């Protein structure tokens, strides 16, 4: 082996070993230890991700906690930044390998990336079921190819195995000052898929993810990094693009094609993760209702959200056209992921203490080293704000403003409803005393979020039509802090009197409400009704900003815009359009 301070053609051996050691130990500590071995056990009935962890922590606390809610919102907002940057940087970095095959291809890299990204988002509406069967084999071949290339160079220069000693990583970071921090932030790009790995637990399950990482992905990645280190020590000129230089010239074009396919699959995973996160946020009332389509009859988790798909495509294309290459985007990438990891570590402490029942010292002690490591990486990435890190922060800030504005506006509307509406008990007393209320045949279903108050649609119906249906249902749809609710627990019925009853439909945050299907279960509980003789009477509020608004003017206008563009209740709850009657009302907020 060469001496500690030796150089190989101008490349310091210790620098290569230090950077390689840093990457390997980051993979071991953050992905393997924190996520694969610990956080995958913090599942909310099989579901993973920031909002699942938030719901689990809130349920474990036994009461709403504002700090935990804020942390969850920040983590979700940062994930949207990750979902925007990942397709852009992944596709660009793969196609840039063509420079080694055809040097004159540089002007065409950006147009090719744009075409691939547009195609990727256009096929989302067809679902991933048709092509998903190819994902596994392609990724397995990709990992095998990477492992073989890395092993080849590692055998040629086994000196690189010295990077297994973490002292090299410490010496590299501590001995290079600001440069060490910058490289630390860049090295973190090796673990940026960890959050998506946790978020995809609901699709694949804990055991398959653990097995795939421990026995396929991690060994292949480790060999690939060892190989790149050995290559750079042997040929310093390869440092410009060490990954693609692992392969002989004849194999470059097939490897670039395979790399592009692998990055498309990786991008697909983060895009579908954004769909799942959005559905959870809508169910948890953090975002307005959106149109959600199932793309598979067999797999409940395969969904398509047109609005998210459109805006995500626009954002990804904007990043590709603005930055133009993967190195420019690298500075923007780390902040989203490191910030989300910090949030995850803090929420995991709460879950370990309140849900797992570990002692306080064990809950903190288990996650504190990972939190310290995440904060270190976050600090290293924050240095790059002016170089592109502002993109991550801008996307996260935008999503945070949208979510907090929606939640605040919804809370104000709910509070004004409570101020203006009449308690159901008082209304029933007035109806029973009045002799001028006519009775019409059929059943009327009134949707409301406050079942103890008379829905505004019911009050307006009585005011204008002076009539009531033979059967009247006050329907409330509730989201539980679990991903799915058993069918036997879906419906709760409370008889108020011979004409009125309350019905509560309970859904998990990973489910889509289907009101007609759920109401059919009421027959098992003794309530007989004919869906074709049932009218769903909804209240559509026209919102305006009050002279003395409870929220700033800009936020009020934003909330009104979100409300106007939200999916209609009939579409979202799958109520037949021909059975819906909407009664308008104006409200100042």
XYZ file of C-alpha atoms in Angstrom:
589
model
C 0.000 0.000 0.000
C 1.101 3.563 -0.565
C 2.127 5.800 2.273
C -0.561 7.857 4.001
C 0.359 11.113 2.334
C 1.133 9.649 -1.086
C -0.488 10.853 -4.275
C -1.528 8.963 -7.379
C -0.970 11.138 -10.408
C -1.907 14.271 -8.437
C -4.776 12.716 -6.477
C -4.101 12.359 -2.752
C -4.733 8.822 -1.567
C -6.090 10.043 1.767
C -8.558 12.334 0.028
C -9.923 9.471 -2.066
C -10.126 7.139 0.920
C -11.657 9.886 3.055
C -14.418 10.693 0.566
C -15.111 7.011 -0.068
C -15.212 6.254 3.660
C -17.585 9.182 4.169
C -20.014 7.851 1.546
C -19.897 4.255 2.789
C -20.435 5.119 6.451
C -23.233 7.532 5.527
C -24.983 4.666 3.729
C -24.432 2.379 6.705
C -25.544 4.789 9.423
C -28.385 6.687 7.760
C -29.956 4.244 5.319
C -29.122 0.883 6.899
C -29.264 1.672 10.614
C -31.721 4.582 10.825
C -34.206 3.732 8.088
C -33.957 0.018 7.279
C -33.429 -1.288 10.816
C -35.276 1.310 12.950
C -37.713 3.546 11.073
C -39.256 0.759 9.002
C -40.555 -0.530 12.327
C -42.284 2.824 12.913
C -45.089 1.967 10.508
C -48.667 3.141 10.883
C -50.454 -0.140 10.167
C -48.116 -0.822 7.268
C -47.899 2.751 5.931
C -44.714 4.819 6.065
C -43.624 8.362 5.272
C -43.710 11.724 7.020
C -47.485 12.094 7.303
C -47.935 8.494 8.453
C -45.329 9.133 11.131
C -47.120 12.385 12.025
C -50.474 10.604 12.379
C -48.847 7.857 14.459
C -47.188 10.417 16.750
C -50.416 12.408 17.165
C -52.368 9.266 18.002
C -49.693 8.148 20.446
C -49.823 11.543 22.183
C -53.560 11.094 22.739
C -54.321 14.697 21.836
C -53.430 17.149 19.043
C -49.995 18.688 19.486
C -49.164 21.870 17.582
C -45.386 21.304 17.563
C -45.748 17.796 16.129
C -48.202 19.110 13.524
C -45.768 21.854 12.459
C -42.944 19.324 12.169
C -45.124 17.066 10.029
C -46.090 19.958 7.750
C -42.435 20.950 7.305
C -41.443 17.368 6.524
C -44.236 17.002 3.964
C -43.342 20.340 2.339
C -39.698 19.293 2.044
C -40.717 16.004 0.425
C -42.438 17.934 -2.369
C -39.098 19.653 -2.993
C -37.456 16.243 -3.208
C -40.169 15.006 -5.599
C -39.552 18.001 -7.875
C -35.755 17.850 -8.013
C -35.317 14.040 -8.194
C -36.695 13.502 -11.732
C -34.725 16.482 -13.056
C -31.334 15.553 -11.605
C -31.768 11.810 -12.166
C -32.605 12.014 -15.860
C -29.969 14.675 -16.559
C -27.188 12.740 -14.783
C -27.991 9.541 -16.708
C -28.111 11.183 -20.136
C -24.881 13.086 -19.464
C -23.102 9.741 -19.767
C -23.597 10.104 -23.525
C -20.785 12.703 -23.509
C -18.324 9.846 -23.131
C -19.870 8.003 -26.081
C -20.305 10.969 -28.450
C -18.561 14.204 -27.391
C -20.726 16.306 -29.728
C -23.946 15.290 -27.993
C -23.752 18.031 -25.353
C -26.207 20.476 -27.043
C -28.823 17.699 -27.255
C -28.701 16.539 -23.612
C -31.192 19.095 -22.337
C -33.756 18.526 -25.151
C -33.502 14.754 -24.643
C -34.036 15.157 -20.900
C -37.068 17.380 -21.532
C -38.562 14.821 -23.933
C -38.055 11.940 -21.474
C -39.565 13.920 -18.583
C -42.614 14.959 -20.616
C -43.123 11.351 -21.678
C -42.728 10.161 -18.088
C -45.460 12.475 -16.813
C -47.794 11.863 -19.764
C -47.911 8.105 -19.111
C -48.815 8.578 -15.449
C -52.531 8.713 -16.239
C -52.348 5.144 -17.576
C -50.947 3.868 -14.291
C -47.767 1.936 -13.604
C -49.317 -1.532 -13.618
C -48.509 -2.205 -17.263
C -44.805 -1.409 -16.895
C -44.295 -2.211 -13.229
C -43.571 -5.857 -14.002
C -40.387 -4.672 -15.733
C -39.208 -2.495 -12.837
C -37.842 -5.319 -10.703
C -35.851 -7.124 -13.446
C -34.426 -3.859 -14.814
C -33.266 -2.688 -11.379
C -31.816 -6.114 -10.569
C -29.820 -6.074 -13.830
C -28.749 -2.494 -13.085
C -27.432 -3.388 -9.620
C -25.644 -6.468 -10.999
C -23.961 -4.404 -13.725
C -22.846 -1.774 -11.215
C -21.571 -4.409 -8.789
C -19.605 -6.237 -11.509
C -17.946 -3.043 -12.735
C -17.072 -1.970 -9.206
C -15.730 -5.397 -8.250
C -13.518 -5.447 -11.353
C -11.719 -2.234 -10.350
C -11.639 -3.113 -6.649
C -9.755 -6.336 -7.442
C -7.277 -4.325 -9.493
C -6.578 -1.968 -6.585
C -7.627 -3.560 -3.247
C -5.869 -0.716 -1.414
C -9.212 1.099 -1.628
C -10.736 -1.285 0.955
C -8.936 0.738 3.610
C -11.881 3.159 3.320
C -13.826 0.817 5.612
C -11.969 2.523 8.470
C -14.161 5.506 9.525
C -11.058 7.399 10.674
C -10.457 8.306 7.030
C -13.851 10.012 6.863
C -13.270 11.972 10.078
C -9.812 13.103 8.988
C -11.170 14.192 5.617
C -13.972 16.353 7.058
C -11.974 17.802 9.951
C -8.826 18.401 7.926
C -10.349 20.332 5.025
C -12.302 23.085 6.802
C -15.043 24.674 4.676
C -14.145 22.430 1.738
C -14.786 19.409 3.972
C -18.284 20.704 4.756
C -19.027 21.330 1.079
C -17.916 17.805 0.170
C -19.926 16.470 3.125
C -23.041 18.020 1.622
C -22.211 16.537 -1.790
C -21.567 13.083 -0.293
C -25.071 13.125 1.136
C -26.436 12.713 -2.398
C -25.588 9.023 -1.996
C -28.427 8.544 0.517
C -31.138 10.770 -0.922
C -33.495 7.859 -1.622
C -33.861 6.945 2.053
C -37.003 9.043 2.656
C -38.673 7.595 -0.460
C -37.700 4.115 0.747
C -39.586 4.753 4.001
C -42.543 6.380 2.206
C -42.923 3.367 -0.129
C -43.341 0.900 2.739
C -47.107 0.840 2.194
C -46.578 -0.375 -1.376
C -43.928 -3.056 -0.810
C -43.925 -3.951 2.895
C -41.157 -3.857 5.489
C -39.537 -7.260 4.852
C -39.141 -6.939 1.039
C -37.545 -3.501 1.450
C -35.158 -4.733 4.154
C -34.137 -7.784 2.135
C -33.716 -5.820 -1.096
C -31.538 -3.215 0.597
C -29.379 -5.521 2.708
C -28.749 -8.198 0.072
C -29.012 -6.380 -3.276
C -28.891 -2.575 -3.236
C -26.329 -1.897 -0.495
C -23.745 -4.508 -1.586
C -24.024 -3.313 -5.202
C -23.660 0.351 -4.214
C -20.721 -0.382 -1.904
C -18.875 -2.265 -4.664
C -19.640 0.549 -7.122
C -18.162 3.188 -4.803
C -15.132 1.008 -4.037
C -14.628 0.588 -7.771
C -14.816 4.329 -8.428
C -12.282 4.960 -5.685
C -9.932 2.348 -7.113
C -10.368 3.807 -10.602
C -9.541 7.355 -9.496
C -6.428 6.134 -7.664
C -5.325 4.333 -10.821
C -6.409 6.997 -13.321
C -6.916 10.501 -11.821
C -8.268 11.791 -15.152
C -11.373 9.643 -14.595
C -12.347 11.854 -11.657
C -14.468 14.003 -14.009
C -17.062 11.226 -14.352
C -15.805 8.187 -12.412
C -19.005 6.153 -12.621
C -19.213 5.844 -16.402
C -15.418 5.428 -16.639
C -15.835 2.145 -14.747
C -17.018 0.590 -18.008
C -15.093 -0.167 -21.204
C -15.852 1.943 -24.273
C -17.937 -0.732 -25.997
C -20.277 -0.959 -22.980
C -20.871 2.777 -22.494
C -23.947 3.153 -24.715
C -25.812 0.135 -23.225
C -24.910 1.323 -19.716
C -26.190 4.847 -20.425
C -29.456 3.385 -21.752
C -29.742 1.125 -18.692
C -28.921 4.060 -16.391
C -31.626 6.163 -18.042
C -34.173 3.390 -17.530
C -33.123 3.048 -13.891
C -33.455 6.791 -13.276
C -36.899 6.798 -14.884
C -37.915 4.046 -12.449
C -36.443 6.034 -9.552
C -38.321 9.130 -10.720
C -41.502 7.076 -11.049
C -41.166 6.012 -7.419
C -40.876 9.590 -6.138
C -43.739 10.812 -8.371
C -46.106 8.144 -7.059
C -44.832 9.016 -3.587
C -46.012 12.587 -4.194
C -49.446 11.252 -5.196
C -49.684 9.182 -2.009
C -48.517 12.080 0.152
C -51.098 14.370 -1.459
C -53.923 11.904 -0.848
C -52.887 11.624 2.802
C -52.686 15.433 3.100
C -56.171 15.829 1.590
C -57.639 13.240 3.957
C -55.919 14.909 6.920
C -57.390 18.253 5.723
C -53.984 19.800 5.064
C -54.782 20.411 1.380
C -58.029 21.036 -0.532
C -59.889 18.134 -2.126
C -58.378 16.963 -5.421
C -59.476 14.590 -8.140
C -57.907 11.208 -7.466
C -58.141 8.323 -9.916
C -57.357 4.674 -9.303
C -55.252 3.185 -12.093
C -55.443 -0.429 -10.952
C -58.276 -2.709 -9.874
C -55.844 -4.969 -8.030
C -53.537 -2.572 -6.198
C -55.244 0.034 -4.013
C -52.101 2.174 -3.746
C -51.784 2.834 -7.494
C -53.424 6.225 -7.948
C -53.141 9.220 -10.266
C -53.649 12.836 -9.155
C -53.988 15.006 -12.315
C -53.397 18.329 -10.564
C -50.221 17.176 -8.827
C -48.977 15.552 -12.041
C -49.402 18.774 -14.051
C -47.738 21.119 -11.571
C -44.959 18.637 -10.832
C -44.184 18.307 -14.547
C -44.095 22.090 -14.974
C -41.764 22.460 -11.984
C -39.415 19.669 -13.130
C -39.191 21.093 -16.662
C -38.503 24.541 -15.250
C -35.592 23.145 -13.225
C -34.122 21.326 -16.237
C -34.327 24.430 -18.425
C -32.986 26.710 -15.674
C -30.014 24.657 -14.463
C -29.288 22.667 -17.614
C -27.072 20.010 -16.012
C -27.003 17.687 -13.018
C -24.056 19.390 -11.298
C -26.030 22.626 -11.114
C -28.981 20.827 -9.563
C -26.798 18.944 -7.068
C -26.589 22.049 -4.876
C -30.371 22.313 -4.818
C -30.937 18.677 -3.939
C -29.577 18.019 -0.471
C -31.510 20.546 1.608
C -34.939 18.977 1.001
C -33.790 15.502 1.935
C -31.676 16.457 4.953
C -34.442 18.689 6.294
C -36.998 15.893 5.932
C -34.611 13.507 7.688
C -34.254 15.876 10.645
C -38.049 16.011 10.977
C -38.294 12.224 10.716
C -35.709 11.716 13.464
C -37.571 14.056 15.861
C -40.962 12.453 15.183
C -39.388 9.012 15.629
C -38.354 10.019 19.173
C -41.993 10.801 19.990
C -43.174 7.501 18.505
C -40.500 5.527 20.371
C -41.496 7.139 23.677
C -45.283 7.320 23.357
C -46.130 4.476 20.966
C -43.416 1.900 21.595
C -43.328 2.705 25.314
C -39.538 2.997 25.570
C -38.050 4.965 28.462
C -37.294 8.610 27.727
C -33.529 8.069 27.844
C -33.777 5.154 25.395
C -36.087 7.029 22.988
C -33.751 10.011 22.831
C -30.542 7.983 22.964
C -31.611 5.746 20.073
C -32.307 8.614 17.645
C -30.026 11.395 18.962
C -26.888 10.192 17.106
C -28.862 10.076 13.854
C -30.397 13.491 14.546
C -26.918 14.923 15.169
C -25.710 13.383 11.904
C -28.746 14.706 10.002
C -28.215 18.192 11.432
C -24.556 18.050 10.405
C -25.507 17.171 6.848
C -28.225 19.842 6.855
C -25.672 22.444 7.938
C -23.298 21.297 5.199
C -26.047 21.647 2.590
C -27.218 25.035 3.842
C -23.863 26.411 2.723
C -25.072 25.872 -0.850
C -28.204 28.022 -0.603
C -26.890 30.661 -3.003
C -25.680 27.991 -5.463
C -29.128 26.471 -5.925
C -30.232 25.420 -2.464
C -32.772 28.230 -2.572
C -34.804 26.076 -4.987
C -35.458 23.421 -2.327
C -36.307 26.024 0.269
C -38.544 27.893 -2.171
C -40.555 24.788 -3.093
C -40.890 23.762 0.552
C -41.889 27.291 1.599
C -44.526 27.425 -1.147
C -46.057 24.120 -0.078
C -45.916 25.130 3.583
C -47.767 28.384 2.825
C -50.403 26.488 0.832
C -50.977 23.920 3.580
C -51.036 26.370 6.493
C -53.319 28.764 4.579
C -55.746 25.956 3.791
C -55.771 24.689 7.370
C -56.220 28.185 8.812
C -58.980 29.100 6.356
C -60.775 25.812 6.978
C -60.618 26.395 10.731
C -62.115 29.886 10.307
C -64.950 28.574 8.097
C -65.674 25.860 10.649
C -65.686 28.403 13.482
C -68.080 30.694 11.579
C -70.334 27.717 10.886
C -70.515 27.072 14.598
C -71.317 30.719 15.256
C -74.094 30.913 12.661
C -75.715 27.487 12.657
C -78.373 26.162 14.946
C -77.935 23.144 17.235
C -79.765 20.114 15.831
C -81.728 19.706 19.065
C -83.109 23.251 18.756
C -83.981 22.788 15.102
C -85.846 19.522 15.741
C -87.816 21.173 18.531
C -88.873 23.979 16.186
C -89.762 21.542 13.373
C -91.898 19.413 15.689
C -93.771 22.510 16.936
C -94.377 23.869 13.450
C -97.337 22.628 11.485
C -96.396 24.295 8.195
C -93.538 21.934 7.223
C -94.642 19.694 4.363
C -93.356 16.141 3.954
C -92.039 14.897 0.598
C -91.246 11.278 -0.218
C -87.692 9.921 -0.319
C -84.487 10.390 1.637
C -82.343 13.513 1.943
C -78.670 13.281 2.923
C -77.021 16.450 4.237
C -73.215 16.489 4.389
C -71.670 18.379 7.296
C -68.481 18.407 9.333
C -70.365 19.448 12.498
C -73.035 16.787 13.157
C -74.234 18.467 16.357
C -75.263 21.558 14.340
C -77.946 21.793 11.671
C -76.273 21.852 8.220
C -76.676 25.158 6.414
C -78.139 23.266 3.419
C -80.892 21.928 5.689
C -81.649 25.386 7.095
C -81.811 26.936 3.611
C -83.981 24.066 2.372
C -86.479 24.652 5.185
C -86.390 28.403 4.654
C -87.038 28.315 0.904
C -89.059 25.120 0.337
C -90.904 24.769 3.675
C -90.567 20.996 3.412
C -88.687 17.958 4.694
C -88.127 14.504 3.245
C -89.616 11.444 4.912
C -86.104 10.392 5.985
C -83.276 12.839 6.679
C -79.666 11.903 7.280
C -77.013 14.150 8.815
C -73.874 12.670 7.245
C -70.356 13.265 8.562
C -67.190 11.871 6.988
C -64.322 11.463 9.437
C -60.653 10.695 8.790
C -59.021 8.393 11.324
C -55.319 8.577 12.259
C -54.752 5.149 10.727
C -54.219 4.383 7.034
C -57.231 2.091 6.655
C -60.403 1.310 8.584
C -62.039 -2.110 8.655
C -65.367 -2.382 6.812
C -67.060 -3.424 10.039
C -66.025 -0.097 11.609
C -66.827 2.067 8.597
C -70.382 3.134 9.519
C -71.904 4.428 12.737
C -75.619 5.203 12.916
C -77.419 7.169 15.594
C -81.203 7.413 15.560
C -82.367 10.922 16.514
C -86.108 10.479 15.934
C -88.392 8.804 13.427
C -87.376 11.246 10.645
C -83.753 12.059 11.454
C -80.615 10.048 12.011
C -76.922 10.787 12.166
C -74.527 8.687 10.088
C -70.757 8.849 10.467
C -68.494 7.335 7.809
C -64.952 6.690 8.975
C -62.036 6.378 6.532
C -58.309 5.993 6.980
C -56.030 8.703 5.633
C -54.799 6.337 2.877
C -58.331 5.590 1.633
C -60.643 7.354 -0.786
C -64.207 8.009 0.448
C -66.983 6.319 -1.516
C -70.242 7.479 0.059
C -72.779 5.373 -1.929
C -70.819 2.179 -1.290
C -70.453 2.950 2.400
C -74.145 3.765 2.780
C -75.030 0.329 1.435
C -73.497 -1.048 4.635
C -76.200 0.766 6.576
C -78.625 -1.933 5.459
C -76.723 -4.407 7.608
C -77.485 -2.167 10.565
C -81.221 -2.063 9.849
C -81.574 1.165 7.849
C -83.316 0.453 4.531
C -83.180 3.050 1.781
C -83.243 3.300 -2.006
C -80.256 5.109 -3.500
C -82.382 6.143 -6.518
C -84.869 7.860 -4.204
C -82.134 9.612 -2.247
C -81.070 13.227 -2.747
C -77.675 14.450 -1.526
C -78.166 18.088 -0.571
C -74.860 19.958 -0.333
C -74.014 23.484 0.653
C -71.687 25.412 -1.654
C -70.204 28.440 0.089
C -69.200 31.538 -1.801
C -66.360 32.992 0.230
C -65.482 36.659 0.472
C -62.921 38.533 2.544
C -64.561 40.361 5.409
C -63.765 43.968 6.286
C -62.253 42.717 9.532
C -60.895 39.407 8.348
C -59.443 36.866 10.746
C -56.542 36.230 8.376
C -54.254 38.520 6.328
C -55.678 39.660 3.004
C -53.138 37.758 0.872
C -53.758 34.561 2.814
C -57.518 35.007 2.595
C -57.342 35.434 -1.188
C -55.103 32.378 -1.437
C -57.551 30.304 0.614
C -60.493 31.459 -1.527
C -58.558 30.542 -4.689
C -57.753 27.092 -3.298
C -61.373 26.618 -2.264
C -62.722 27.553 -5.696
C -60.339 25.134 -7.416
C -60.930 22.249 -5.009
C -62.655 19.166 -6.363
C -66.402 19.242 -5.785
C -67.773 17.211 -2.910
C -69.853 15.084 -5.292
C -66.773 14.114 -7.335
C -64.492 13.564 -4.372
C -66.987 11.479 -2.383
C -68.156 9.644 -5.550
C -71.756 10.745 -5.190
C -73.797 10.238 -8.396
C -74.109 13.636 -10.065
C -77.774 13.027 -10.847
C -78.585 12.661 -7.142
C -76.890 15.918 -5.996
C -78.616 19.206 -5.159
C -76.390 22.157 -4.260
C -77.638 25.166 -2.297
C -75.423 28.229 -2.372
C -74.578 30.453 0.552
C -72.258 33.422 1.038
C -69.751 33.671 3.871
C -67.314 36.439 4.800
C -64.046 35.227 6.285
